[in-house]
mmCIF file of C-alpha atoms in Angstrom:
data_model
loop_
_atom_site.group_PDB
_atom_site.id
_atom_site.type_symbol
_atom_site.label_atom_id
_atom_site.label_comp_id
_atom_site.label_asym_id
_atom_site.label_seq_id
_atom_site.Cartn_x
_atom_site.Cartn_y
_atom_site.Cartn_z
ATOM 1 C CA MET I 1 187.311 -103.046 -89.554
ATOM 2 C CA GLY I 2 188.065 -101.695 -86.131
ATOM 3 C CA ILE I 3 188.040 -103.468 -82.837
ATOM 4 C CA ARG I 4 184.751 -103.213 -81.029
ATOM 5 C CA SER I 5 184.325 -103.597 -77.306
ATOM 6 C CA HIS I 6 181.455 -105.460 -75.794
ATOM 7 C CA PRO I 7 178.544 -103.121 -74.769
ATOM 8 C CA ALA I 8 178.758 -104.306 -71.159
ATOM 9 C CA VAL I 9 182.413 -103.157 -70.988
ATOM 10 C CA ARG I 10 181.573 -99.712 -72.426
ATOM 11 C CA ASP I 11 178.688 -99.228 -69.959
ATOM 12 C CA ALA I 12 180.856 -100.256 -66.994
ATOM 13 C CA TRP I 13 182.952 -97.096 -67.411
ATOM 14 C CA ALA I 14 180.030 -94.667 -67.854
ATOM 15 C CA GLY I 15 179.261 -94.324 -64.107
ATOM 16 C CA PRO I 16 182.829 -93.846 -62.836
ATOM 17 C CA ARG I 17 183.558 -91.348 -65.637
ATOM 18 C CA TRP I 18 180.612 -89.150 -64.613
ATOM 19 C CA ALA I 19 181.538 -89.466 -60.940
ATOM 20 C CA LEU I 20 185.103 -88.374 -61.714
ATOM 21 C CA LEU I 21 183.863 -85.358 -63.697
ATOM 22 C CA LEU I 22 181.464 -84.423 -60.901
ATOM 23 C CA LEU I 23 184.246 -84.700 -58.306
ATOM 24 C CA CYS I 24 186.531 -82.467 -60.410
ATOM 25 C CA GLY I 25 183.758 -79.881 -60.670
ATOM 26 C CA VAL I 26 183.159 -79.879 -56.921
ATOM 27 C CA LEU I 27 186.871 -79.541 -56.158
ATOM 28 C CA ALA I 28 187.236 -76.669 -58.625
ATOM 29 C CA GLY I 29 184.357 -74.865 -56.917
ATOM 30 C CA CYS I 30 185.975 -75.223 -53.499
ATOM 31 C CA GLY I 31 188.847 -72.843 -54.281
ATOM 32 C CA SER I 32 189.602 -69.930 -51.976
ATOM 33 C CA THR I 33 186.216 -68.243 -52.304
ATOM 34 C CA GLN I 34 184.850 -66.708 -49.089
ATOM 35 C CA HIS I 35 181.300 -67.948 -48.476
ATOM 36 C CA VAL I 36 178.686 -66.238 -46.322
ATOM 37 C CA GLY I 37 178.918 -67.476 -42.753
ATOM 38 C CA GLU I 38 182.534 -68.634 -42.953
ATOM 39 C CA GLN I 39 184.877 -67.267 -40.350
ATOM 40 C CA GLY I 40 187.543 -64.958 -41.636
ATOM 41 C CA LEU I 41 188.072 -61.443 -42.841
ATOM 42 C CA PRO I 42 188.526 -61.387 -46.624
ATOM 43 C CA ASP I 43 189.171 -57.613 -46.777
ATOM 44 C CA ALA I 44 190.767 -56.092 -43.694
ATOM 45 C CA GLN I 45 191.116 -52.589 -45.124
ATOM 46 C CA GLY I 46 188.877 -50.494 -47.349
ATOM 47 C CA ILE I 47 186.053 -47.981 -47.505
ATOM 48 C CA ALA I 48 183.290 -47.774 -44.889
ATOM 49 C CA SER I 49 179.927 -46.111 -45.393
ATOM 50 C CA TYR I 50 176.951 -45.727 -43.091
ATOM 51 C CA TYR I 51 173.201 -46.361 -43.268
ATOM 52 C CA ALA I 52 170.910 -43.568 -44.366
ATOM 53 C CA ASP I 53 168.137 -42.518 -41.978
ATOM 54 C CA LYS I 54 165.516 -44.065 -44.284
ATOM 55 C CA PHE I 55 166.547 -47.534 -43.000
ATOM 56 C CA VAL I 56 165.572 -46.817 -39.372
ATOM 57 C CA GLY I 57 162.887 -49.289 -38.310
ATOM 58 C CA ARG I 58 163.471 -51.691 -41.213
ATOM 59 C CA THR I 59 164.403 -55.322 -40.671
ATOM 60 C CA THR I 60 168.062 -56.304 -41.008
ATOM 61 C CA ALA I 61 169.221 -59.581 -42.559
ATOM 62 C CA ASN I 62 169.344 -61.338 -39.184
ATOM 63 C CA GLY I 63 165.756 -60.292 -38.366
ATOM 64 C CA GLU I 64 166.490 -57.387 -36.009
ATOM 65 C CA ILE I 65 164.990 -53.946 -36.465
ATOM 66 C CA TYR I 66 167.657 -51.414 -37.499
ATOM 67 C CA ASP I 67 168.319 -48.819 -34.818
ATOM 68 C CA HIS I 68 170.679 -46.031 -35.893
ATOM 69 C CA GLN I 69 171.718 -45.547 -32.253
ATOM 70 C CA GLY I 70 173.061 -49.103 -31.907
ATOM 71 C CA LEU I 71 176.663 -50.006 -32.656
ATOM 72 C CA THR I 72 175.945 -52.409 -35.492
ATOM 73 C CA ALA I 73 177.109 -52.945 -39.065
ATOM 74 C CA ALA I 74 176.591 -54.832 -42.293
ATOM 75 C CA HIS I 75 179.281 -57.083 -43.772
ATOM 76 C CA ARG I 76 179.059 -59.363 -46.795
ATOM 77 C CA SER I 77 180.387 -62.565 -45.251
ATOM 78 C CA LEU I 78 181.110 -62.409 -41.505
ATOM 79 C CA PRO I 79 178.712 -64.444 -39.343
ATOM 80 C CA PHE I 80 175.961 -62.515 -37.595
ATOM 81 C CA GLY I 81 177.037 -61.606 -34.076
ATOM 82 C CA THR I 82 180.711 -61.185 -34.997
ATOM 83 C CA ARG I 83 182.220 -58.177 -33.241
ATOM 84 C CA VAL I 84 184.571 -56.115 -35.387
ATOM 85 C CA ARG I 85 186.853 -53.259 -34.336
ATOM 86 C CA THR I 86 186.609 -50.631 -37.070
ATOM 87 C CA THR I 87 189.423 -48.063 -37.044
ATOM 88 C CA ARG I 88 189.433 -44.984 -39.236
ATOM 89 C CA ILE I 89 192.877 -44.802 -40.810
ATOM 90 C CA ASP I 90 192.420 -41.698 -42.968
ATOM 91 C CA ALA I 91 192.137 -39.385 -39.934
ATOM 92 C CA PRO I 92 195.074 -38.298 -37.739
ATOM 93 C CA ALA I 93 193.413 -39.379 -34.468
ATOM 94 C CA GLN I 94 192.433 -42.801 -35.909
ATOM 95 C CA PRO I 95 189.239 -43.222 -33.845
ATOM 96 C CA SER I 96 187.814 -46.738 -33.558
ATOM 97 C CA VAL I 97 184.574 -48.415 -32.554
ATOM 98 C CA VAL I 98 183.543 -52.029 -31.961
ATOM 99 C CA VAL I 99 180.417 -53.013 -33.886
ATOM 100 C CA ARG I 100 178.322 -56.166 -34.080
ATOM 101 C CA ILE I 101 177.470 -57.605 -37.495
ATOM 102 C CA ASN I 102 173.684 -57.915 -37.883
ATOM 103 C CA ASP I 103 173.119 -57.270 -41.590
ATOM 104 C CA ARG I 104 174.454 -58.056 -45.070
ATOM 105 C CA GLY I 105 176.076 -55.475 -47.308
ATOM 106 C CA PRO I 106 177.327 -53.041 -48.340
ATOM 107 C CA PHE I 107 176.107 -53.617 -51.873
ATOM 108 C CA LYS I 108 178.154 -50.879 -53.505
ATOM 109 C CA ASP I 109 181.456 -51.898 -55.104
ATOM 110 C CA GLY I 110 184.591 -50.861 -53.244
ATOM 111 C CA ARG I 111 183.020 -50.768 -49.780
ATOM 112 C CA ILE I 112 183.771 -53.350 -47.096
ATOM 113 C CA ILE I 113 181.446 -52.398 -44.223
ATOM 114 C CA ASP I 114 178.272 -50.389 -43.723
ATOM 115 C CA LEU I 115 178.024 -48.854 -40.241
ATOM 116 C CA SER I 116 175.109 -47.655 -38.145
ATOM 117 C CA LYS I 117 174.841 -43.889 -37.748
ATOM 118 C CA ALA I 118 176.047 -44.082 -34.132
ATOM 119 C CA ALA I 119 179.144 -46.060 -35.158
ATOM 120 C CA ALA I 120 179.835 -43.613 -38.004
ATOM 121 C CA GLY I 121 179.555 -40.773 -35.492
ATOM 122 C CA ARG I 122 182.196 -42.402 -33.291
ATOM 123 C CA LEU I 123 184.504 -42.443 -36.327
ATOM 124 C CA ASN I 124 183.740 -38.785 -37.112
ATOM 125 C CA MET I 125 182.596 -39.664 -40.625
ATOM 126 C CA LEU I 126 179.027 -38.330 -40.617
ATOM 127 C CA ARG I 127 179.913 -35.241 -42.667
ATOM 128 C CA ASP I 128 182.147 -37.082 -45.138
ATOM 129 C CA GLY I 129 179.884 -40.121 -45.537
ATOM 130 C CA LEU I 130 182.803 -42.437 -46.384
ATOM 131 C CA ALA I 131 186.042 -43.245 -44.589
ATOM 132 C CA GLU I 132 189.086 -45.462 -45.097
ATOM 133 C CA VAL I 133 189.028 -48.081 -42.318
ATOM 134 C CA ARG I 134 190.845 -51.148 -41.011
ATOM 135 C CA LEU I 135 188.781 -54.053 -39.655
ATOM 136 C CA GLU I 136 189.873 -56.446 -36.910
ATOM 137 C CA ILE I 137 187.856 -59.350 -35.543
ATOM 138 C CA VAL I 138 187.269 -58.905 -31.807
ATOM 139 C CA SER I 139 185.113 -62.012 -31.316
ATOM 140 C CA TYR I 140 182.888 -64.442 -33.133
ATOM 141 C CA PRO I 141 179.373 -65.230 -31.914
ATOM 142 C CA SER I 142 179.113 -67.512 -28.897
ATOM 143 C CA GLY I 143 179.163 -71.186 -29.778
ATOM 144 C CA SER I 144 181.586 -70.484 -32.598
ATOM 145 C CA ALA I 145 184.717 -72.614 -32.842
ATOM 146 C CA SER I 146 187.125 -69.707 -33.185
ATOM 147 C CA THR I 147 187.247 -66.565 -31.070
ATOM 148 C CA THR I 148 189.803 -63.842 -30.687
ATOM 149 C CA ALA I 149 190.281 -61.311 -27.946
ATOM 150 C CA GLY I 150 191.667 -57.824 -27.753
ATOM 151 C CA PRO I 151 195.390 -57.079 -27.504
ATOM 152 C CA SER I 152 195.408 -57.661 -23.746
ATOM 153 C CA GLY I 153 193.749 -61.060 -24.133
ATOM 154 C CA GLU I 154 190.484 -59.790 -22.655
ATOM 155 C CA GLU I 155 187.213 -58.924 -24.272
ATOM 156 C CA PRO I 156 186.943 -55.170 -24.872
ATOM 157 C CA SER I 157 185.138 -53.070 -22.323
ATOM 158 C CA GLY I 158 183.378 -49.749 -22.449
ATOM 159 C CA PRO I 159 180.226 -48.471 -24.069
ATOM 160 C CA GLU I 160 181.161 -49.540 -27.609
ATOM 161 C CA SER I 161 181.473 -53.169 -26.541
ATOM 162 C CA SER I 162 178.399 -53.428 -24.359
ATOM 163 C CA SER I 163 176.006 -56.108 -25.512
ATOM 164 C CA ALA I 164 173.022 -54.448 -23.866
ATOM 165 C CA GLY I 165 170.151 -54.337 -26.298
ATOM 166 C CA TRP I 166 171.820 -56.776 -28.712
#
């Protein structure tokens, strides 16, 4: 015959055992995964595409109406309102444009940002459709804990950084 424990002793360990398993599961899920809305740039270099004309007038993920003349973009995880300098690195002149994130996407594998038609035009990628780009955070939306500025320590100026109409 084996040794039996009292039922009250066995039941006393049931709760803490489940709590420990639940805690382990939560900690395993909190690895280094980038979640929507977190600050950070998981992929700083990759392929950019731009919105087709059929999206003009449709609602973006943040509730705005898409305007192909605005300097906006879609990113999978950056908070809405984040301003991102997008530099084309597969062209000798390496043109760049500052865009504001107002949508989610791109939803095609291998792409890291989906630009408005105006932003794509500034990068001279309208004919090609795709371009190799580098992304840099210019600023996070106001009220955000972390912000960054341009190389001179100031917010960028010029038409690509104007917030008029945003």
